[in-house]
Coordinates of C-alpha atoms in Angstrom, one line a residue:
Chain O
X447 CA 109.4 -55.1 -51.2
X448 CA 112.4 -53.0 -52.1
X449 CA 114.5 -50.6 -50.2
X450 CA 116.8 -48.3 -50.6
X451 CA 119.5 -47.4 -48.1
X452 CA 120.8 -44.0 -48.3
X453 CA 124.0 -42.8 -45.7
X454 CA 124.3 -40.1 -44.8
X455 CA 121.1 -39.3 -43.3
X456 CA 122.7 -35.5 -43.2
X457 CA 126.0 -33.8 -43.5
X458 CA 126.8 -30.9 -41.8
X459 CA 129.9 -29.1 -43.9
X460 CA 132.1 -26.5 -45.1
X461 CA 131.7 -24.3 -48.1
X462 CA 134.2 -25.6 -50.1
X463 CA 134.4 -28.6 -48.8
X464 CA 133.4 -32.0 -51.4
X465 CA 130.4 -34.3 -50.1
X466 CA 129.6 -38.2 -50.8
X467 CA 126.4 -39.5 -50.3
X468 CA 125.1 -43.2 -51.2
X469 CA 122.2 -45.6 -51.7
X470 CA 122.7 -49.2 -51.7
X471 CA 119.7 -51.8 -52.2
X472 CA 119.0 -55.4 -51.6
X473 CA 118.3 -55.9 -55.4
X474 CA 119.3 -54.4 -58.6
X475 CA 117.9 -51.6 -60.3
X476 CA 117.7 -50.5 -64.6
X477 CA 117.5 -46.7 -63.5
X478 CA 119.6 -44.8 -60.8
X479 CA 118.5 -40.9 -60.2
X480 CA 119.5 -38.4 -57.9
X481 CA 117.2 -35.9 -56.7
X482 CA 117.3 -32.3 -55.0
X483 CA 114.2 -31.2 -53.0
X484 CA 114.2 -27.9 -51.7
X485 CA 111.3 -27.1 -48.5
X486 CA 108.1 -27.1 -49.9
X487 CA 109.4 -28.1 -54.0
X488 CA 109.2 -31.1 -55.5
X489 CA 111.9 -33.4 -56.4
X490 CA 114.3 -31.6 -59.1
X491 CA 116.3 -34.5 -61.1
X492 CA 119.9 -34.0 -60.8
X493 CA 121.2 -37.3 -62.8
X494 CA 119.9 -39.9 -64.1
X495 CA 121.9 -43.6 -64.5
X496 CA 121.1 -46.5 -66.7
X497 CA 123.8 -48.5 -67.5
X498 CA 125.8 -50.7 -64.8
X499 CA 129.1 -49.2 -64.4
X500 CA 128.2 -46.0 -66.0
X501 CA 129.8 -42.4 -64.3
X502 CA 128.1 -39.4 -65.6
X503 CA 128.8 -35.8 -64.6
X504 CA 126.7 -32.2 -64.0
X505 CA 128.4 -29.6 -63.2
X506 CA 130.0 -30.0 -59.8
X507 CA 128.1 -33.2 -59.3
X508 CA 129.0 -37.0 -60.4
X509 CA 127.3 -40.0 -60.2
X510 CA 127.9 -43.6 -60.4
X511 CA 125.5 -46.4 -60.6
X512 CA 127.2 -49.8 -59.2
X513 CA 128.7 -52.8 -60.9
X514 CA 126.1 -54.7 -59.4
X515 CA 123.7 -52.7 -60.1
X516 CA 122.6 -52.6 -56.5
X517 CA 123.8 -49.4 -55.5
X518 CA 124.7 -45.7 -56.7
X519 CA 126.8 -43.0 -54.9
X520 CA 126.7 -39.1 -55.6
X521 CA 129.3 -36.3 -55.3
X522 CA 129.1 -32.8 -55.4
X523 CA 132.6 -31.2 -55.0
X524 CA 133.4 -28.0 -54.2
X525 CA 129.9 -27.3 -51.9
X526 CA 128.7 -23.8 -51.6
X527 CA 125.6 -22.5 -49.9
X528 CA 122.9 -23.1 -52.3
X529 CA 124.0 -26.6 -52.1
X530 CA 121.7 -26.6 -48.8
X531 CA 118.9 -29.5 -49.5
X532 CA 117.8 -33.0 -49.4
X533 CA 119.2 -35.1 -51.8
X534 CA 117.2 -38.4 -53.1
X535 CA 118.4 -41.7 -54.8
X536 CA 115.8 -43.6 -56.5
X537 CA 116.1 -46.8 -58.5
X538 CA 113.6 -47.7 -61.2
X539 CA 113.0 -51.5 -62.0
X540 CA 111.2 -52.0 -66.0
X541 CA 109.5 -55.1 -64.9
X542 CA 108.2 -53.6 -62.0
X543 CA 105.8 -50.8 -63.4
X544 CA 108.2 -48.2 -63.9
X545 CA 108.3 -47.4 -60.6
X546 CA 111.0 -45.4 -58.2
X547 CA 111.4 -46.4 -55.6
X548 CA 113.5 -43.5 -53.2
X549 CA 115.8 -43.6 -50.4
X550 CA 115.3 -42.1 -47.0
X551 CA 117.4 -38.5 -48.1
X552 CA 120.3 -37.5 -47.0
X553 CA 119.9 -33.5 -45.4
X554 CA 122.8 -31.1 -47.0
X555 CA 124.0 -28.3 -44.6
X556 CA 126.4 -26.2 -46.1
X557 CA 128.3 -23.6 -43.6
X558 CA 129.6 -20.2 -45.0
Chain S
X1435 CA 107.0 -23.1 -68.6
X1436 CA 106.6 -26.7 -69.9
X1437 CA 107.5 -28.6 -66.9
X1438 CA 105.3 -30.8 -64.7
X1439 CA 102.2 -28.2 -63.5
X1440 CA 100.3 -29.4 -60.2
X1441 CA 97.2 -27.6 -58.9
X1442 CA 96.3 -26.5 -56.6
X1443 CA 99.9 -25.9 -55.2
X1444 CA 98.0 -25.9 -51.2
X1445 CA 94.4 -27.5 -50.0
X1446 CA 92.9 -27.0 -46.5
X1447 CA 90.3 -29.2 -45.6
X1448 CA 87.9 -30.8 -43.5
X1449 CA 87.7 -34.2 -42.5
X1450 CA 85.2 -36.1 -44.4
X1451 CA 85.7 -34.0 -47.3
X1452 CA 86.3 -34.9 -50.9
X1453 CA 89.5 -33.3 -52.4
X1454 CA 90.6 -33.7 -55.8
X1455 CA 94.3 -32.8 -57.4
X1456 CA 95.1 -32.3 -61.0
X1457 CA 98.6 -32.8 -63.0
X1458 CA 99.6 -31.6 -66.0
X1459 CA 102.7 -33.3 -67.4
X1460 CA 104.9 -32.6 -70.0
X1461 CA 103.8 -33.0 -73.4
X1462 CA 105.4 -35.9 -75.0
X1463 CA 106.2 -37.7 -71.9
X1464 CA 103.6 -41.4 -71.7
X1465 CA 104.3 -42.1 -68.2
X1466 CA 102.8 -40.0 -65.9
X1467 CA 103.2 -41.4 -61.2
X1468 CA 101.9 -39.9 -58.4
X1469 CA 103.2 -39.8 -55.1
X1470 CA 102.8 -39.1 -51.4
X1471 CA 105.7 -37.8 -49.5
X1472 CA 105.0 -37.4 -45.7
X1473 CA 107.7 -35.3 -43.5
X1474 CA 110.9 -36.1 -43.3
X1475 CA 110.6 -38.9 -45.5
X1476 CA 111.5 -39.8 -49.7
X1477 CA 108.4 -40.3 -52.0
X1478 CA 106.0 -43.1 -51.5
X1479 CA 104.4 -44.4 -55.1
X1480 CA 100.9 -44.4 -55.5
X1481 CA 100.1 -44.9 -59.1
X1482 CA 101.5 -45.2 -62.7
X1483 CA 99.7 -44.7 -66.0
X1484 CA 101.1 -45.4 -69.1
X1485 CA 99.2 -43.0 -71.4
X1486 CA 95.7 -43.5 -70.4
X1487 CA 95.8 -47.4 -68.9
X1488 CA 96.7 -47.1 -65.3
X1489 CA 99.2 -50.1 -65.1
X1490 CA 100.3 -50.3 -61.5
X1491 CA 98.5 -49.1 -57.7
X1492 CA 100.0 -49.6 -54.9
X1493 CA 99.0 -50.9 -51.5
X1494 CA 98.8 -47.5 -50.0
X1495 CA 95.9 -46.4 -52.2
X1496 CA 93.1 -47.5 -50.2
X1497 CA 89.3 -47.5 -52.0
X1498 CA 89.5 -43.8 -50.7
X1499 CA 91.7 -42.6 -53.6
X1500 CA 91.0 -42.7 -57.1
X1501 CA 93.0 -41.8 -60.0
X1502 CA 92.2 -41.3 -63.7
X1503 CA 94.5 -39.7 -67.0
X1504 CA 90.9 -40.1 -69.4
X1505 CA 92.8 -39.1 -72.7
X1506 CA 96.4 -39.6 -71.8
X1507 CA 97.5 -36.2 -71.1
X1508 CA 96.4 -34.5 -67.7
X1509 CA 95.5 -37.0 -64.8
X1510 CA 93.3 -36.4 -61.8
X1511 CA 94.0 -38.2 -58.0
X1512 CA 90.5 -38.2 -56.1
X1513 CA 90.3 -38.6 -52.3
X1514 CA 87.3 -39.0 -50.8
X1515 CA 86.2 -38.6 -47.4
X1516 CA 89.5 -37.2 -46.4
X1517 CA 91.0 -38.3 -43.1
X1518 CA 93.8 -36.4 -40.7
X1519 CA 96.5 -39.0 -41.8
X1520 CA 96.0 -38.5 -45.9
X1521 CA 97.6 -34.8 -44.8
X1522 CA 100.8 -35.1 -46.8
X1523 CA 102.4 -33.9 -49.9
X1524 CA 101.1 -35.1 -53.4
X1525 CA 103.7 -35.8 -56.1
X1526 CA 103.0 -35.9 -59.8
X1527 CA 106.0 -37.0 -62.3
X1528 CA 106.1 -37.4 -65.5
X1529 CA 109.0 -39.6 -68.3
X1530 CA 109.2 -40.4 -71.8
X1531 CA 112.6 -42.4 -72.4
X1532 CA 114.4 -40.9 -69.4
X1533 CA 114.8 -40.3 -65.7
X1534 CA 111.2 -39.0 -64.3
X1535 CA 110.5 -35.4 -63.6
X1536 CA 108.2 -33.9 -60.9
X1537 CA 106.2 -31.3 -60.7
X1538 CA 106.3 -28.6 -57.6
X1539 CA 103.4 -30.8 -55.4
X1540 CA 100.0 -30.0 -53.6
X1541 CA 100.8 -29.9 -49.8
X1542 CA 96.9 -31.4 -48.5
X1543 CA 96.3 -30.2 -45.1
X1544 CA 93.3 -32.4 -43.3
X1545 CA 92.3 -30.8 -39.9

């Protein structure tokens, strides 16, 4: 089946500092999302992707999903505490249910 | 609030027990998943229904679970004779024409 590669597994940085995380994938996606989870929560959607190419922005964070469609990155600039969390890729394929498949997280520490 | 609702948000049982979880997704959206998400790790899919019809199941849902939306709107995930390793975290999501959002999860604890 597919998988999703996502680097860092975690980050260990200074307020202020800006943060890259990525997902890469053996085949190509419709749909790239980024997702925060916070202990105990449930996956909060950050942004969501769906053309190849495409660059979309919230707030401090950007996106990108991949010309090839087999990967996405995500940056937050400017990190401050509240930052702290797991962030998720997830790529959804049409012909294959709809589905997301998710990365492995990457684990955010943010120090004061 | 009308984001995705899951209840109950915690369930302790025993082995051998039945356990059922309901989701309540948001109102226009036809495409409702669930989930499992064990420590440490991303979401694992379960099942997908597109309004009432579940479409897709995945390997991991043995003849243990069960999972049913009857009129399109809330959906239901059964598990029956629970067992240590179903302990986990159950997802619901819903989505209309975008990205899928999730509710907060029921954290099943099996002892």
């Amino acid at each position: 089946g597919q998988q999703l590669n996502q680097s860092p597994q975690s980050m260990f940085i200074q307020e202020g500092e800006d943060v890259s995380m990525n997902c890469t994938s053996s085949s190509i996606f419709n749909t790239w999302l980024w997702y925060k989870q916070d202990p105990g929560e449930g996956p909060v959607l950050l942004i969501a992707l769906y053309k190849a190419g495409e660059l979309t922005s919230n707030g401090r964070l950007t996106a990108q999903f991949g010309i090839t469609r087999k990967d996405s990155f995500l940056n937050i600039s400017a990190s401050i505490p509240s930052d702290v969390g797991i962030y998720f890729c997830a790529g959804q394929l049409y012909n294959a249910g709809n589905m997301l498949t998710f990365g492995g997280g990457t684990r955010l520490m943010v120090k004061p | 609030d009308t984001g995705v609702s899951q209840d109950p948000r915690h369930k302790i049982t025993k082995r051998g027990q039945n356990v059922t979880f309901r989701c309540d997704p948001i109102s226009e959206h036809n495409r409702l998943y669930w989930y499992r998400q064990t420590l440490g790790q991303g979401p694992e899919f379960l099942t997908y229904f597109q309004n009432e019809a579940q479409l897709e199941k995945s390997r991991l849902l043995s003849d243990r679970f069960s999972a049913e939306r009857p009129k399109g709107s809330f959906s239901t995930l059964e598990i029956q004779r629970t067992e240590q390793g179903d302990s986990a975290m159950y997802l619901c999501a819903s989505s209309g024409q975008g990205g899928a959002f999730f509710g907060q999860g029921t954290r099943l604890t099996v002892v």
